[in-house]
PDB file of C-alpha atoms in Angstrom:
ATOM      1  CA  MET A   1       0.009  -0.011   0.075  1.00 47.00           C
ATOM      2  CA  ALA A   2       2.776   2.330   0.909  1.00 46.00           C
ATOM      3  CA  SER A   3       4.648   1.707  -2.292  1.00 46.00           C
ATOM      4  CA  SER A   4       1.350   2.151  -4.350  1.00 45.00           C
ATOM      5  CA  SER A   5       0.741   5.596  -2.673  1.00 44.00           C
ATOM      6  CA  SER A   6       4.424   6.561  -3.346  1.00 45.00           C
ATOM      7  CA  ASN A   7       4.068   5.569  -7.047  1.00 44.00           C
ATOM      8  CA  LEU A   8       0.885   7.634  -7.245  1.00 44.00           C
ATOM      9  CA  SER A   9       2.572  10.617  -5.769  1.00 41.00           C
ATOM     10  CA  SER A  10       5.694  10.369  -7.844  1.00 40.00           C
ATOM     11  CA  SER A  11       3.578  10.027 -10.965  1.00 39.00           C
ATOM     12  CA  VAL A  12       1.670  13.310 -10.314  1.00 40.00           C
ATOM     13  CA  VAL A  13       3.149  16.460 -11.782  1.00 39.00           C
ATOM     14  CA  HIS A  14       2.301  19.919 -10.802  1.00 41.00           C
ATOM     15  CA  LEU A  15      -0.322  20.889 -13.239  1.00 44.00           C
ATOM     16  CA  ALA A  16       0.432  24.584 -13.030  1.00 43.00           C
ATOM     17  CA  GLU A  17       3.908  23.902 -14.513  1.00 44.00           C
ATOM     18  CA  VAL A  18       2.737  21.487 -17.107  1.00 46.00           C
ATOM     19  CA  SER A  19      -0.772  21.843 -18.326  1.00 55.00           C
ATOM     20  CA  TRP A  20      -0.199  25.397 -19.807  1.00 56.00           C
ATOM     21  CA  ASN A  21       2.432  23.627 -21.947  1.00 64.00           C
ATOM     22  CA  CYS A  22      -0.157  21.242 -23.461  1.00 72.00           C
ATOM     23  CA  TYR A  23      -0.962  23.910 -26.072  1.00 62.00           C
ATOM     24  CA  ASN A  24       0.726  21.999 -28.967  1.00 68.00           C
ATOM     25  CA  PHE A  25      -0.836  18.615 -28.022  1.00 72.00           C
ATOM     26  CA  THR A  26      -4.230  17.391 -29.407  1.00 80.00           C
ATOM     27  CA  GLY A  27      -5.739  16.390 -26.092  1.00 80.00           C
ATOM     28  CA  PRO A  28      -6.780  19.753 -24.735  1.00 84.00           C
ATOM     29  CA  MET A  29      -8.186  20.600 -28.268  1.00 86.00           C
ATOM     30  CA  VAL A  30     -10.347  17.532 -28.161  1.00 89.00           C
ATOM     31  CA  TRP A  31     -11.593  18.347 -24.768  1.00 88.00           C
ATOM     32  CA  CYS A  32     -12.316  21.900 -25.685  1.00 89.00           C
ATOM     33  CA  VAL A  33     -14.184  20.916 -28.812  1.00 90.00           C
ATOM     34  CA  CYS A  34     -16.206  18.416 -26.858  1.00 92.00           C
ATOM     35  CA  SER A  35     -17.118  20.958 -24.113  1.00 93.00           C
ATOM     36  CA  ILE A  36     -19.096  23.069 -26.742  1.00 93.00           C
ATOM     37  CA  PRO A  37     -21.898  20.453 -27.388  1.00 94.00           C
ATOM     38  CA  CYS A  38     -21.729  19.228 -23.783  1.00 94.00           C
ATOM     39  CA  THR A  39     -22.386  22.816 -22.565  1.00 95.00           C
ATOM     40  CA  GLY A  40     -25.081  23.363 -25.240  1.00 95.00           C
ATOM     41  CA  VAL A  41     -26.991  20.205 -24.132  1.00 95.00           C
ATOM     42  CA  GLY A  42     -25.966  19.888 -20.468  1.00 95.00           C
ATOM     43  CA  LEU A  43     -26.627  23.419 -19.430  1.00 96.00           C
ATOM     44  CA  PRO A  44     -30.291  23.754 -20.466  1.00 96.00           C
ATOM     45  CA  ALA A  45     -30.886  20.073 -19.397  1.00 95.00           C
ATOM     46  CA  CYS A  46     -29.549  20.925 -15.785  1.00 96.00           C
ATOM     47  CA  VAL A  47     -31.696  24.145 -15.674  1.00 96.00           C
ATOM     48  CA  TRP A  48     -34.733  22.242 -16.777  1.00 94.00           C
ATOM     49  CA  LEU A  49     -34.158  19.361 -14.357  1.00 94.00           C
ATOM     50  CA  LEU A  50     -33.526  21.832 -11.544  1.00 94.00           C
ATOM     51  CA  TRP A  51     -36.814  23.545 -12.206  1.00 93.00           C
ATOM     52  CA  GLU A  52     -38.611  20.263 -12.238  1.00 90.00           C
ATOM     53  CA  LEU A  53     -37.059  19.280  -8.941  1.00 90.00           C
ATOM     54  CA  ILE A  54     -37.827  22.575  -7.297  1.00 89.00           C
ATOM     55  CA  LYS A  55     -41.442  22.166  -8.386  1.00 85.00           C
ATOM     56  CA  ARG A  56     -41.515  18.728  -6.750  1.00 81.00           C
ATOM     57  CA  LYS A  57     -39.711  20.013  -3.684  1.00 74.00           C
ATOM     58  CA  HIS A  58     -42.700  22.205  -2.999  1.00 64.00           C
ATOM     59  CA  SER A  59     -44.939  19.284  -3.159  1.00 58.00           C
ATOM     60  CA  GLY A  60     -42.648  17.309  -0.922  1.00 55.00           C
ATOM     61  CA  SER A  61     -41.675  14.692  -3.550  1.00 53.00           C
ATOM     62  CA  ALA A  62     -38.279  15.770  -4.688  1.00 60.00           C
ATOM     63  CA  ASN A  63     -35.076  13.942  -3.774  1.00 81.00           C
ATOM     64  CA  THR A  64     -32.645  16.137  -1.751  1.00 88.00           C
ATOM     65  CA  TYR A  65     -29.639  14.367  -3.034  1.00 91.00           C
ATOM     66  CA  MET A  66     -30.802  14.787  -6.682  1.00 91.00           C
ATOM     67  CA  LEU A  67     -31.419  18.356  -6.187  1.00 92.00           C
ATOM     68  CA  ASN A  68     -27.891  18.869  -4.946  1.00 94.00           C
ATOM     69  CA  LEU A  69     -26.468  16.734  -7.708  1.00 94.00           C
ATOM     70  CA  THR A  70     -28.191  18.878 -10.235  1.00 94.00           C
ATOM     71  CA  VAL A  71     -26.859  22.075  -8.696  1.00 95.00           C
ATOM     72  CA  MET A  72     -23.335  20.691  -8.967  1.00 95.00           C
ATOM     73  CA  ASP A  73     -23.906  19.625 -12.628  1.00 95.00           C
ATOM     74  CA  LEU A  74     -25.268  23.020 -13.398  1.00 96.00           C
ATOM     75  CA  VAL A  75     -22.296  24.854 -11.907  1.00 95.00           C
ATOM     76  CA  PHE A  76     -19.862  22.554 -13.791  1.00 94.00           C
ATOM     77  CA  ASN A  77     -21.597  23.056 -17.150  1.00 95.00           C
ATOM     78  CA  ILE A  78     -21.529  26.793 -16.635  1.00 96.00           C
ATOM     79  CA  PHE A  79     -17.705  26.825 -16.192  1.00 94.00           C
ATOM     80  CA  LEU A  80     -16.982  24.502 -19.207  1.00 93.00           C
ATOM     81  CA  LEU A  81     -16.715  27.209 -21.915  1.00 92.00           C
ATOM     82  CA  PRO A  82     -14.851  29.668 -19.581  1.00 93.00           C
ATOM     83  CA  THR A  83     -12.349  26.927 -18.827  1.00 91.00           C
ATOM     84  CA  ALA A  84     -11.799  26.311 -22.543  1.00 89.00           C
ATOM     85  CA  LEU A  85     -11.600  29.943 -23.406  1.00 90.00           C
ATOM     86  CA  ASN A  86      -9.188  30.585 -20.540  1.00 89.00           C
ATOM     87  CA  TYR A  87      -6.825  27.853 -21.682  1.00 85.00           C
ATOM     88  CA  PHE A  88      -6.561  29.115 -25.342  1.00 82.00           C
ATOM     89  CA  LEU A  89      -7.190  32.895 -24.983  1.00 86.00           C
ATOM     90  CA  PHE A  90      -7.069  34.515 -21.542  1.00 86.00           C
ATOM     91  CA  ARG A  91      -4.564  32.408 -19.624  1.00 84.00           C
ATOM     92  CA  ASN A  92      -5.772  34.081 -16.431  1.00 89.00           C
ATOM     93  CA  ALA A  93      -4.442  32.375 -13.203  1.00 84.00           C
ATOM     94  CA  LEU A  94      -7.274  33.380 -11.027  1.00 88.00           C
ATOM     95  CA  LEU A  95      -9.989  32.195 -13.495  1.00 90.00           C
ATOM     96  CA  ARG A  96      -7.946  28.982 -13.852  1.00 87.00           C
ATOM     97  CA  LYS A  97      -8.246  28.346 -10.040  1.00 86.00           C
ATOM     98  CA  ILE A  98     -11.855  29.028 -10.014  1.00 89.00           C
ATOM     99  CA  CYS A  99     -12.506  26.648 -12.865  1.00 88.00           C
ATOM    100  CA  PHE A 100     -10.483  24.009 -10.927  1.00 85.00           C
ATOM    101  CA  ILE A 101     -12.940  24.474  -8.107  1.00 88.00           C
ATOM    102  CA  ALA A 102     -15.928  23.999 -10.414  1.00 90.00           C
ATOM    103  CA  SER A 103     -14.169  20.890 -11.982  1.00 89.00           C
ATOM    104  CA  SER A 104     -14.112  19.380  -8.447  1.00 89.00           C
ATOM    105  CA  PHE A 105     -17.906  19.449  -8.584  1.00 93.00           C
ATOM    106  CA  ASN A 106     -17.667  16.999 -11.382  1.00 91.00           C
ATOM    107  CA  VAL A 107     -14.780  14.943 -10.198  1.00 88.00           C
ATOM    108  CA  SER A 108     -15.646  14.787  -6.527  1.00 91.00           C
ATOM    109  CA  GLY A 109     -19.269  15.977  -6.033  1.00 93.00           C
ATOM    110  CA  ARG A 110     -21.118  14.010  -8.733  1.00 93.00           C
ATOM    111  CA  PRO A 111     -19.670  10.647  -7.760  1.00 93.00           C
ATOM    112  CA  LEU A 112     -20.481  11.260  -3.952  1.00 94.00           C
ATOM    113  CA  PHE A 113     -23.970  12.531  -4.599  1.00 94.00           C
ATOM    114  CA  THR A 114     -24.749   9.789  -7.166  1.00 92.00           C
ATOM    115  CA  ALA A 115     -23.683   7.286  -4.427  1.00 92.00           C
ATOM    116  CA  CYS A 116     -26.115   9.060  -1.951  1.00 92.00           C
ATOM    117  CA  VAL A 117     -28.958   8.852  -4.617  1.00 89.00           C
ATOM    118  CA  CYS A 118     -28.157   5.047  -5.086  1.00 90.00           C
ATOM    119  CA  VAL A 119     -28.085   4.268  -1.393  1.00 89.00           C
ATOM    120  CA  ASP A 120     -31.407   6.102  -0.975  1.00 87.00           C
ATOM    121  CA  CYS A 121     -32.941   4.020  -3.836  1.00 87.00           C
ATOM    122  CA  TYR A 122     -31.453   0.896  -2.449  1.00 88.00           C
ATOM    123  CA  MET A 123     -33.150   1.460   0.948  1.00 87.00           C
ATOM    124  CA  ALA A 124     -36.483   2.345  -0.736  1.00 84.00           C
ATOM    125  CA  VAL A 125     -36.482  -0.748  -2.911  1.00 85.00           C
ATOM    126  CA  VAL A 126     -34.577  -3.428  -1.113  1.00 86.00           C
ATOM    127  CA  ARG A 127     -35.264  -2.373   2.564  1.00 86.00           C
ATOM    128  CA  PRO A 128     -38.626  -0.540   2.325  1.00 85.00           C
ATOM    129  CA  ILE A 129     -39.691  -1.060   5.879  1.00 85.00           C
ATOM    130  CA  THR A 130     -36.402   0.394   7.235  1.00 83.00           C
ATOM    131  CA  TYR A 131     -36.658   3.123   4.681  1.00 82.00           C
ATOM    132  CA  MET A 132     -39.929   4.213   5.883  1.00 82.00           C
ATOM    133  CA  LYS A 133     -38.972   4.199   9.513  1.00 75.00           C
ATOM    134  CA  THR A 134     -35.703   6.103   8.986  1.00 72.00           C
ATOM    135  CA  ARG A 135     -36.942   8.521   6.123  1.00 74.00           C
ATOM    136  CA  ASN A 136     -36.260  11.903   7.368  1.00 71.00           C
ATOM    137  CA  SER A 137     -35.313  15.016   5.188  1.00 72.00           C
ATOM    138  CA  ARG A 138     -33.080  16.213   8.052  1.00 82.00           C
ATOM    139  CA  TYR A 139     -30.707  13.300   7.539  1.00 85.00           C
ATOM    140  CA  ALA A 140     -30.508  14.041   3.796  1.00 87.00           C
ATOM    141  CA  VAL A 141     -29.694  17.671   4.597  1.00 89.00           C
ATOM    142  CA  VAL A 142     -26.963  16.701   7.003  1.00 91.00           C
ATOM    143  CA  VAL A 143     -25.451  14.307   4.505  1.00 92.00           C
ATOM    144  CA  SER A 144     -25.718  16.875   1.789  1.00 94.00           C
ATOM    145  CA  VAL A 145     -23.914  19.452   3.956  1.00 95.00           C
ATOM    146  CA  VAL A 146     -21.107  17.008   4.692  1.00 95.00           C
ATOM    147  CA  VAL A 147     -20.783  16.101   0.959  1.00 96.00           C
ATOM    148  CA  TRP A 148     -20.609  19.863  -0.004  1.00 96.00           C
ATOM    149  CA  SER A 149     -17.988  20.455   2.694  1.00 95.00           C
ATOM    150  CA  VAL A 150     -15.868  17.684   1.383  1.00 94.00           C
ATOM    151  CA  VAL A 151     -16.180  18.820  -2.154  1.00 94.00           C
ATOM    152  CA  LEU A 152     -15.462  22.499  -1.382  1.00 93.00           C
ATOM    153  CA  ALA A 153     -12.510  21.395   0.673  1.00 92.00           C
ATOM    154  CA  CYS A 154     -11.177  19.226  -2.174  1.00 89.00           C
ATOM    155  CA  GLY A 155     -11.750  22.220  -4.608  1.00 88.00           C
ATOM    156  CA  THR A 156      -9.903  24.620  -2.339  1.00 89.00           C
ATOM    157  CA  LEU A 157      -6.998  22.277  -1.907  1.00 87.00           C
ATOM    158  CA  ILE A 158      -6.785  21.697  -5.666  1.00 83.00           C
ATOM    159  CA  MET A 159      -6.749  25.553  -6.045  1.00 82.00           C
ATOM    160  CA  ILE A 160      -3.671  25.617  -3.797  1.00 83.00           C
ATOM    161  CA  ARG A 161      -2.112  22.399  -4.988  1.00 81.00           C
ATOM    162  CA  GLU A 162      -3.277  21.498  -8.473  1.00 76.00           C
ATOM    163  CA  ASP A 163      -1.365  18.170  -8.453  1.00 76.00           C
ATOM    164  CA  LEU A 164      -3.815  16.880  -5.900  1.00 81.00           C
ATOM    165  CA  VAL A 165      -6.373  16.302  -8.603  1.00 81.00           C
ATOM    166  CA  ALA A 166      -5.196  12.712  -9.085  1.00 83.00           C
ATOM    167  CA  VAL A 167      -5.277  11.993  -5.354  1.00 87.00           C
ATOM    168  CA  PHE A 168      -8.872  13.141  -4.899  1.00 87.00           C
ATOM    169  CA  THR A 169      -9.942  11.364  -8.133  1.00 86.00           C
ATOM    170  CA  VAL A 170      -8.617   7.956  -6.889  1.00 90.00           C
ATOM    171  CA  THR A 171      -9.931   8.510  -3.271  1.00 92.00           C
ATOM    172  CA  VAL A 172     -13.532   9.543  -4.361  1.00 92.00           C
ATOM    173  CA  CYS A 173     -13.944   7.014  -7.088  1.00 91.00           C
ATOM    174  CA  THR A 174     -12.626   4.200  -4.942  1.00 92.00           C
ATOM    175  CA  LEU A 175     -15.331   5.033  -2.427  1.00 92.00           C
ATOM    176  CA  ALA A 176     -18.176   5.941  -4.750  1.00 93.00           C
ATOM    177  CA  LEU A 177     -17.943   3.449  -7.490  1.00 93.00           C
ATOM    178  CA  PRO A 178     -18.275   0.219  -5.474  1.00 93.00           C
ATOM    179  CA  THR A 179     -21.093   1.848  -3.446  1.00 93.00           C
ATOM    180  CA  ILE A 180     -23.022   2.767  -6.710  1.00 92.00           C
ATOM    181  CA  THR A 181     -22.372  -0.572  -8.358  1.00 92.00           C
ATOM    182  CA  PHE A 182     -23.436  -2.618  -5.213  1.00 92.00           C
ATOM    183  CA  CYS A 183     -26.701  -0.616  -4.740  1.00 90.00           C
ATOM    184  CA  ASP A 184     -27.645  -0.599  -8.492  1.00 89.00           C
ATOM    185  CA  ILE A 185     -27.043  -4.334  -8.763  1.00 91.00           C
ATOM    186  CA  PHE A 186     -29.179  -5.236  -5.686  1.00 90.00           C
ATOM    187  CA  ILE A 187     -31.863  -2.785  -6.946  1.00 88.00           C
ATOM    188  CA  LEU A 188     -31.866  -4.488 -10.454  1.00 87.00           C
ATOM    189  CA  ARG A 189     -32.070  -7.930  -8.762  1.00 88.00           C
ATOM    190  CA  THR A 190     -35.002  -6.799  -6.525  1.00 86.00           C
ATOM    191  CA  LEU A 191     -36.962  -5.293  -9.505  1.00 81.00           C
ATOM    192  CA  ARG A 192     -36.297  -8.278 -11.702  1.00 80.00           C
ATOM    193  CA  LYS A 193     -37.994 -10.566  -9.203  1.00 77.00           C
ATOM    194  CA  PRO A 194     -41.170 -12.137 -10.605  1.00 70.00           C
ATOM    195  CA  ASP A 195     -44.544 -10.633  -9.568  1.00 62.00           C
ATOM    196  CA  PRO A 196     -46.089 -12.427  -6.540  1.00 62.00           C
ATOM    197  CA  SER A 197     -49.340 -12.759  -8.515  1.00 58.00           C
ATOM    198  CA  GLY A 198     -47.551 -14.818 -11.066  1.00 56.00           C
ATOM    199  CA  ARG A 199     -47.971 -12.360 -14.002  1.00 58.00           C
ATOM    200  CA  ALA A 200     -45.292 -12.811 -16.597  1.00 52.00           C
ATOM    201  CA  ASP A 201     -45.466  -9.268 -18.033  1.00 55.00           C
ATOM    202  CA  VAL A 202     -43.558  -6.375 -16.483  1.00 56.00           C
ATOM    203  CA  HIS A 203     -45.420  -3.287 -15.234  1.00 58.00           C
ATOM    204  CA  PRO A 204     -44.394  -0.262 -17.507  1.00 64.00           C
ATOM    205  CA  GLN A 205     -43.295   1.793 -14.413  1.00 62.00           C
ATOM    206  CA  LYS A 206     -41.142  -1.111 -13.237  1.00 66.00           C
ATOM    207  CA  GLN A 207     -39.765  -1.541 -16.717  1.00 69.00           C
ATOM    208  CA  ARG A 208     -38.799   2.066 -16.762  1.00 69.00           C
ATOM    209  CA  ALA A 209     -37.037   1.888 -13.412  1.00 71.00           C
ATOM    210  CA  LEU A 210     -35.151  -1.148 -14.622  1.00 74.00           C
ATOM    211  CA  GLN A 211     -34.075   0.748 -17.728  1.00 75.00           C
ATOM    212  CA  THR A 212     -33.172   3.894 -15.653  1.00 76.00           C
ATOM    213  CA  ILE A 213     -31.034   2.033 -13.213  1.00 83.00           C
ATOM    214  CA  THR A 214     -29.294   0.122 -15.850  1.00 82.00           C
ATOM    215  CA  ASN A 215     -28.525   3.199 -17.902  1.00 80.00           C
ATOM    216  CA  SER A 216     -27.382   5.142 -14.756  1.00 82.00           C
ATOM    217  CA  LEU A 217     -24.981   2.306 -13.740  1.00 88.00           C
ATOM    218  CA  VAL A 218     -23.568   2.063 -17.257  1.00 88.00           C
ATOM    219  CA  ILE A 219     -23.024   5.804 -17.646  1.00 88.00           C
ATOM    220  CA  THR A 220     -21.514   6.236 -14.051  1.00 89.00           C
ATOM    221  CA  VAL A 221     -19.042   3.434 -14.654  1.00 90.00           C
ATOM    222  CA  MET A 222     -18.111   4.660 -18.114  1.00 91.00           C
ATOM    223  CA  ALA A 223     -17.605   8.157 -16.787  1.00 91.00           C
ATOM    224  CA  TYR A 224     -15.444   7.399 -13.748  1.00 92.00           C
ATOM    225  CA  LEU A 225     -13.764   4.066 -14.178  1.00 91.00           C
ATOM    226  CA  PRO A 226     -11.285   5.296 -16.947  1.00 90.00           C
ATOM    227  CA  PRO A 227      -9.938   8.258 -14.811  1.00 88.00           C
ATOM    228  CA  LEU A 228      -9.536   5.886 -11.844  1.00 89.00           C
ATOM    229  CA  VAL A 229      -7.709   3.303 -13.942  1.00 90.00           C
ATOM    230  CA  LEU A 230      -5.466   6.049 -15.488  1.00 88.00           C
ATOM    231  CA  GLU A 231      -4.527   7.597 -12.255  1.00 84.00           C
ATOM    232  CA  VAL A 232      -3.631   4.298 -10.570  1.00 86.00           C
ATOM    233  CA  PHE A 233      -1.571   2.886 -13.475  1.00 88.00           C
ATOM    234  CA  SER A 234      -0.143   6.140 -14.987  1.00 83.00           C
ATOM    235  CA  ALA A 235       3.176   5.561 -13.345  1.00 80.00           C
ATOM    236  CA  LEU A 236       3.535   2.292 -15.371  1.00 84.00           C
ATOM    237  CA  MET A 237       3.040   3.970 -18.731  1.00 84.00           C
ATOM    238  CA  PRO A 238       6.322   4.589 -20.754  1.00 86.00           C
ATOM    239  CA  LEU A 239       5.394   8.225 -21.201  1.00 82.00           C
ATOM    240  CA  SER A 240       6.665  11.485 -19.743  1.00 82.00           C
ATOM    241  CA  PRO A 241       4.381  13.182 -17.230  1.00 78.00           C
ATOM    242  CA  MET A 242       3.588  15.831 -19.914  1.00 80.00           C
ATOM    243  CA  GLU A 243       2.622  13.218 -22.506  1.00 83.00           C
ATOM    244  CA  VAL A 244       0.348  11.360 -19.980  1.00 83.00           C
ATOM    245  CA  LEU A 245      -1.365  14.548 -18.921  1.00 80.00           C
ATOM    246  CA  CYS A 246      -1.805  16.094 -22.331  1.00 82.00           C
ATOM    247  CA  ASN A 247      -2.426  13.034 -24.585  1.00 83.00           C
ATOM    248  CA  ILE A 248      -4.251  10.805 -22.218  1.00 87.00           C
ATOM    249  CA  GLU A 249      -5.511  12.264 -18.945  1.00 85.00           C
ATOM    250  CA  VAL A 250      -7.212  15.296 -20.588  1.00 84.00           C
ATOM    251  CA  PRO A 251      -9.087  13.291 -23.186  1.00 84.00           C
ATOM    252  CA  VAL A 252     -10.136  10.739 -20.554  1.00 88.00           C
ATOM    253  CA  ARG A 253     -11.744  13.670 -18.478  1.00 88.00           C
ATOM    254  CA  ILE A 254     -14.234  13.910 -21.462  1.00 91.00           C
ATOM    255  CA  ALA A 255     -15.912  10.860 -20.034  1.00 90.00           C
ATOM    256  CA  CYS A 256     -16.542  12.616 -16.746  1.00 91.00           C
ATOM    257  CA  MET A 257     -17.913  15.705 -18.566  1.00 92.00           C
ATOM    258  CA  LEU A 258     -20.285  13.515 -20.579  1.00 92.00           C
ATOM    259  CA  GLY A 259     -21.723  12.155 -17.325  1.00 91.00           C
ATOM    260  CA  SER A 260     -22.884  15.697 -16.345  1.00 93.00           C
ATOM    261  CA  THR A 261     -24.527  15.985 -19.709  1.00 93.00           C
ATOM    262  CA  LEU A 262     -26.161  12.563 -20.143  1.00 92.00           C
ATOM    263  CA  MET A 263     -27.446  12.070 -16.651  1.00 91.00           C
ATOM    264  CA  PRO A 264     -29.721  15.121 -16.498  1.00 92.00           C
ATOM    265  CA  LEU A 265     -31.218  13.930 -19.779  1.00 92.00           C
ATOM    266  CA  LEU A 266     -31.755  10.514 -18.311  1.00 89.00           C
ATOM    267  CA  HIS A 267     -33.434  11.950 -15.172  1.00 88.00           C
ATOM    268  CA  LEU A 268     -35.674  14.150 -17.258  1.00 90.00           C
ATOM    269  CA  GLU A 269     -36.717  11.105 -19.289  1.00 86.00           C
ATOM    270  CA  ASN A 270     -37.417   9.146 -16.184  1.00 82.00           C
ATOM    271  CA  MET A 271     -39.550  11.985 -14.722  1.00 82.00           C
ATOM    272  CA  GLY A 272     -41.605  12.053 -17.948  1.00 78.00           C
ATOM    273  CA  SER A 273     -40.593  15.542 -18.808  1.00 78.00           C
ATOM    274  CA  PHE A 274     -40.029  14.765 -22.493  1.00 77.00           C
ATOM    275  CA  GLN A 275     -43.485  13.288 -22.658  1.00 73.00           C
ATOM    276  CA  ASP A 276     -44.974  16.433 -21.344  1.00 65.00           C
ATOM    277  CA  LEU A 277     -43.003  18.436 -23.971  1.00 67.00           C
ATOM    278  CA  ARG A 278     -44.191  16.212 -26.727  1.00 64.00           C
ATOM    279  CA  ARG A 279     -47.774  16.853 -25.921  1.00 67.00           C
ATOM    280  CA  CYS A 280     -47.347  20.594 -26.127  1.00 60.00           C
TER     281      CYS A 280
END
């Protein structure tokens, strides 16, 4: 464990000294090009989803964790284009640090709040009796405050020491991904159990839940498993730190960016918002 930690630390380079020099590499260009459609789709999707959740919050049916997750996705999408413009045009150090804090919402906040959503769904589906006894919005508020505190602390530390991005990525994903996978698999197993009445057909609402959980699990794993694998094994690659950062790590971060674009669309579909739009 100690040698693994030392390898990770030795493989991490100070981004302030290296990433500005990625200008002649294709990785940042690919990331910046992808940020345009992601912002164009993700930003309005997050605003729409946030509005739907706020309306449901007034009726007492909104998920606190989902509300916080959407806010984090919204902030991240707002800063995507400023991050790209700052890299190629402004080169402003202060804006760069602010964008790093916004990126921590995607790198740290999204996996943690997604894990909270999955645990909440797991309790509701797999342990419904316990869920009804312990269901209390105050617990969700306390957990949300803790997650926000952790994410803001990570963002502040990244702003001071930008080379800590890799450490936080490995730590958060190692905690969140197994939790998300475990909860989603058990939810799927429970939903796939045959109906007690013996009916062979699957209720449309249950079928939609199955599809949503499956898509959510696939998107989450595809978004955060590649960065986790890269950060753990980057020291074994026969490349210089700059080549790893500019040619591999930056493009891999596109997967995380897509998570903040696709998941709001998936949640809107699950809430039936697109059907309401088609009726208009």
